[in-house]
CSV table of C-alpha atoms in Angstrom, one decimal:
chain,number,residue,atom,x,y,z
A,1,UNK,CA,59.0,148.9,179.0
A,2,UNK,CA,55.5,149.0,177.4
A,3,UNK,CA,52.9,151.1,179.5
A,4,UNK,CA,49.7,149.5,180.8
A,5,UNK,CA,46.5,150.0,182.5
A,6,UNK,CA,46.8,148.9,186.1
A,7,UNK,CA,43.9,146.6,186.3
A,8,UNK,CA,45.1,144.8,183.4
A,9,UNK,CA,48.2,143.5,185.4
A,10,UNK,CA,46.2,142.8,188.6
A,11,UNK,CA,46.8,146.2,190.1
A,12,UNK,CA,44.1,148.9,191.4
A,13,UNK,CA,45.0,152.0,189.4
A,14,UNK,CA,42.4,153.5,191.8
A,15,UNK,CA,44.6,152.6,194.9
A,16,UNK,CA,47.9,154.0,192.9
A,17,UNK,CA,46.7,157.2,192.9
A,18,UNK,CA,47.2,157.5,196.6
A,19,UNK,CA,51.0,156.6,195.2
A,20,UNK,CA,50.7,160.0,193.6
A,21,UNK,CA,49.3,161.5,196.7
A,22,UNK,CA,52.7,160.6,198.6
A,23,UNK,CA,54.3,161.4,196.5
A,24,UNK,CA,53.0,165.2,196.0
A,25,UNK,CA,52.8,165.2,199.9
A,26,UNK,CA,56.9,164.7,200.5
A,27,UNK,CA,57.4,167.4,197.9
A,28,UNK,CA,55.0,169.8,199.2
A,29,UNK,CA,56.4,168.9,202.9
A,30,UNK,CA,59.8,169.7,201.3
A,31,UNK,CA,61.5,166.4,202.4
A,32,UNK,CA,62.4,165.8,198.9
A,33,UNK,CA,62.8,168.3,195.8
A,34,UNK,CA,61.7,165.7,193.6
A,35,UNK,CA,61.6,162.6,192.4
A,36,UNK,CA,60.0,159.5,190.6
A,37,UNK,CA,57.8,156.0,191.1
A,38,UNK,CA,57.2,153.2,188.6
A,39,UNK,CA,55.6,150.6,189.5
A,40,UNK,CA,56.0,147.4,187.0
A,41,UNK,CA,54.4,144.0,187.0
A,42,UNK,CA,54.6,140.9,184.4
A,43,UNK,CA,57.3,143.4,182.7
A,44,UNK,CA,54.4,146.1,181.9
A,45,UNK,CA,54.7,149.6,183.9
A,46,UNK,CA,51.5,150.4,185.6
A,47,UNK,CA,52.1,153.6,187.3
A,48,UNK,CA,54.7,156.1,186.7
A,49,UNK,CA,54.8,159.2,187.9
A,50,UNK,CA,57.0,162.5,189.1
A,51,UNK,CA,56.8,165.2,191.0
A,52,UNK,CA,58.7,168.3,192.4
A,53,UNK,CA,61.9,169.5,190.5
A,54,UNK,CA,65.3,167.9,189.9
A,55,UNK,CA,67.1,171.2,190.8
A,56,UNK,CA,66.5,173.5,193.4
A,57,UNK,CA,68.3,175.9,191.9
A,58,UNK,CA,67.2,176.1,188.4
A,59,UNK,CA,63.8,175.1,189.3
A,60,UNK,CA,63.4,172.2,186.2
A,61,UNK,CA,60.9,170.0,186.9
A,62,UNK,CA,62.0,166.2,188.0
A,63,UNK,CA,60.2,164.4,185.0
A,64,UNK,CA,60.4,160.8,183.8
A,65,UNK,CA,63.9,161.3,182.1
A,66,UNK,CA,65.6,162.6,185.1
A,67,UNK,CA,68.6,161.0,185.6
A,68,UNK,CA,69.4,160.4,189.9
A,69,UNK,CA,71.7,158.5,191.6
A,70,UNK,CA,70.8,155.6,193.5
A,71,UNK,CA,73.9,155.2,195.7
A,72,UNK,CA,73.8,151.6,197.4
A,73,UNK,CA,70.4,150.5,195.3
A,74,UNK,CA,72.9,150.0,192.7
A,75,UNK,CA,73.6,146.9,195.2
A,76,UNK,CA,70.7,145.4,194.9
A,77,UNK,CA,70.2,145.4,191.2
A,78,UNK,CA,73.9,143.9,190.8
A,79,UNK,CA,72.9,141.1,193.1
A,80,UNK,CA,69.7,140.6,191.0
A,81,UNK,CA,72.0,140.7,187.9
A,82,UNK,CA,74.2,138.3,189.7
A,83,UNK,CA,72.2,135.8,190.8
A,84,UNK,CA,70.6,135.8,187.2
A,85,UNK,CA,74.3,134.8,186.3
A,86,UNK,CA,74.3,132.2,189.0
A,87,UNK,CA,71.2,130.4,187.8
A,88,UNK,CA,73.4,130.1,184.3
A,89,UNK,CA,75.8,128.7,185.5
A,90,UNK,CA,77.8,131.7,185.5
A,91,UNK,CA,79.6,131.1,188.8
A,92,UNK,CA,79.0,129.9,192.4
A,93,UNK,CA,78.3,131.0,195.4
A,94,UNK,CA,80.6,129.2,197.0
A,95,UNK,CA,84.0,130.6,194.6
A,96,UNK,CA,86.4,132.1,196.1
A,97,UNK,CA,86.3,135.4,195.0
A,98,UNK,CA,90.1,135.6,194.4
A,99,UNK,CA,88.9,133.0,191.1
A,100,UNK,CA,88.1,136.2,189.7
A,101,UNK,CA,89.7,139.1,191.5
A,102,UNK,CA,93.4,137.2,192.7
A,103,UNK,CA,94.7,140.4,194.2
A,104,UNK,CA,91.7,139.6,197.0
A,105,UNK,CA,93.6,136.1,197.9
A,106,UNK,CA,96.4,137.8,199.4
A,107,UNK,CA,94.1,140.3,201.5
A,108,UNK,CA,95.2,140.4,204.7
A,109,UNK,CA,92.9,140.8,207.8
A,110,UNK,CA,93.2,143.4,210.6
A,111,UNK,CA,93.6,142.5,214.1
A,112,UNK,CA,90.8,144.7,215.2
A,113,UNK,CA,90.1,146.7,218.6
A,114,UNK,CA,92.5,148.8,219.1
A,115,UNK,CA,95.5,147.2,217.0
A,116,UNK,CA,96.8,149.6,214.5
A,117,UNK,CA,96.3,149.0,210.5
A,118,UNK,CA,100.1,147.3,210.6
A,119,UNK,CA,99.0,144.3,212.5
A,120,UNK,CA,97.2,141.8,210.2
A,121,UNK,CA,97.1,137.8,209.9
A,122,UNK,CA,96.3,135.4,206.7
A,123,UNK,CA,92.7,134.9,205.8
A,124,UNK,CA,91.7,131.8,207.7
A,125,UNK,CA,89.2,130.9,205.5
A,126,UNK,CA,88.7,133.0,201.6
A,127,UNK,CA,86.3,135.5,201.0
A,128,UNK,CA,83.5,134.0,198.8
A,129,UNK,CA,81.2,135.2,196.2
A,130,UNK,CA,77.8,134.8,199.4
A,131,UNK,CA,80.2,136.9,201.3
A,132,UNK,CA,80.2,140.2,199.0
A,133,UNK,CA,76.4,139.4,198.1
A,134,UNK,CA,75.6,139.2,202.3
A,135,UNK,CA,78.2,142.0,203.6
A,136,UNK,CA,80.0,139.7,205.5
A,137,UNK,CA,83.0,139.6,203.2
A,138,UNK,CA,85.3,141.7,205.8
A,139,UNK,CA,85.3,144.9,203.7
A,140,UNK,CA,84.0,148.0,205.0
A,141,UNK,CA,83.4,151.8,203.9
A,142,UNK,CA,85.6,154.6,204.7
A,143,UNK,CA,82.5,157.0,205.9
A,144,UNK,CA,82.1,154.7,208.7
A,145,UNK,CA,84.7,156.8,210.9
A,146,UNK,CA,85.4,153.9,213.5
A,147,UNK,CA,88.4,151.7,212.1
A,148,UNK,CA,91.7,152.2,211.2
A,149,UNK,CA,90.5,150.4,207.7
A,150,UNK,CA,88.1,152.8,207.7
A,151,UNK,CA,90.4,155.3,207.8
A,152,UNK,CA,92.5,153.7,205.5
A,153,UNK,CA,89.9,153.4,202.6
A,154,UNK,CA,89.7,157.0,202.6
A,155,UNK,CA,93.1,157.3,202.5
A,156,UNK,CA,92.9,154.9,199.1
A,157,UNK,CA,90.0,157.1,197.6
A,158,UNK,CA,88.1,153.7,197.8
A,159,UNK,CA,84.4,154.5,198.4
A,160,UNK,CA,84.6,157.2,195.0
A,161,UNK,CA,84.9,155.1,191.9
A,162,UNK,CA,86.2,157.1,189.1
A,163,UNK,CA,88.1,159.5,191.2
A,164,UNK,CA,91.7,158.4,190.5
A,165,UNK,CA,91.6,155.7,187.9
A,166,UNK,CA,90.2,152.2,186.3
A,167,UNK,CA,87.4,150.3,187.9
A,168,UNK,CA,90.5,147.8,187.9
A,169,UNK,CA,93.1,150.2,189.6
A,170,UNK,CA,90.4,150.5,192.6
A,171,UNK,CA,89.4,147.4,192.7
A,172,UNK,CA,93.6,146.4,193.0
A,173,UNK,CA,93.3,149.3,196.1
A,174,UNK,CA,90.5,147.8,197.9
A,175,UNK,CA,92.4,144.2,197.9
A,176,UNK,CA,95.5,145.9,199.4
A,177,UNK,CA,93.5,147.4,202.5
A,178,UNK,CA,93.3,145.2,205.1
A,179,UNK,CA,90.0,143.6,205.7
A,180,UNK,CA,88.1,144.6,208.2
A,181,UNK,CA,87.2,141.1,209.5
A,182,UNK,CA,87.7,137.4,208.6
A,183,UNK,CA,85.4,136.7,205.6
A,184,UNK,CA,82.1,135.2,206.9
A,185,UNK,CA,82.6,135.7,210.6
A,186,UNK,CA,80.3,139.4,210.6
A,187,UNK,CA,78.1,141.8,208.8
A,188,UNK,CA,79.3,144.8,208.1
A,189,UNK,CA,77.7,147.3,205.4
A,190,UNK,CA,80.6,147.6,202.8
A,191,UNK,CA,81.5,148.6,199.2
């Protein structure tokens, strides 16, 4: 992405300095080690800047080519990625997402309070493509300690992808879980 002055996109590069002032100040306040901000506009960066190191340890500075994990941001730049999809056409929102995944049309769907993993029903309705995109799809995440599906993604190894096979192979151990809820009837914060 090509580099630009900030007031050439609309942007005060005066006011981004106090960016880099916030920066410095959670690194000098040791709430982070390190890290990074870009700020883009009309697909020109404006502002990019780092501070701190990437390694506590080692003491290497946390430049612009550190690479970082973003955990569950990853989630919102697949739903941007999605929904570009969408406007082509690509899918809808309303698929089932068994269309694409079938092993999720025979999910089954725990009982819930204190009924044990064993006792399930049908899906009374499918899980759609809105539901994984709003976390209302009835999956969950095993480091949410209070479920018995909780428990049993752990047991799976689902919430580590690439710890005991394919993308495909965990994907195939997710839909065998039970779900946590019937699709669209809550939010939960999920895989």
């Amino acid at each position: 992405m090509e580099s630009t002055n900030p007031e050439s996109v609309g942007l005060s590069g005066t006011r981004l300095k106090r960016v880099t002032s916030w920066l410095n100040g959670l690194v000098d306040d040791e709430k982070l080690a390190g890290a990074s901000v870009l700020i883009g506009r009309h697909g020109k960066v404006a502002y990019f800047e780092s501070a701190g190191v990437m390694d506590l340890e080692t003491d290497q500075e946390f430049n612009r080519d550190t690479v970082v994990r973003i955990y569950s941001m990853t989630k919102a730049v697949t739903t941007v990625a999605a929904m570009m999809l969408y406007e082509e056409g690509c899918f809808q929102l309303d698929d089932p997402v068994s269309k694409y995944i079938p092993a999720f049309g025979a999910s089954r769907v725990w009982a819930g309070g204190d009924s044990p993993l064993e006792k399930t029903s049908p899906q009374v309705s499918p899980m759609l493509v809105r539901h994984l995109l709003t976390h209302t799809s009835g999956l969950t995440y095993g480091f949410m300690h209070t479920t018995p599906v909780d428990a049993a993604y752990r047991d799976a190894r689902i919430d580590f992808p690439g710890q005991g096979g394919t993308l495909e192979q965990l994907v195939d151990r997710l839909a065998s879980v039970p779900l946590l809820c019937q699709p669209g009837s809550q939010w939960n914060y999920s895989v």
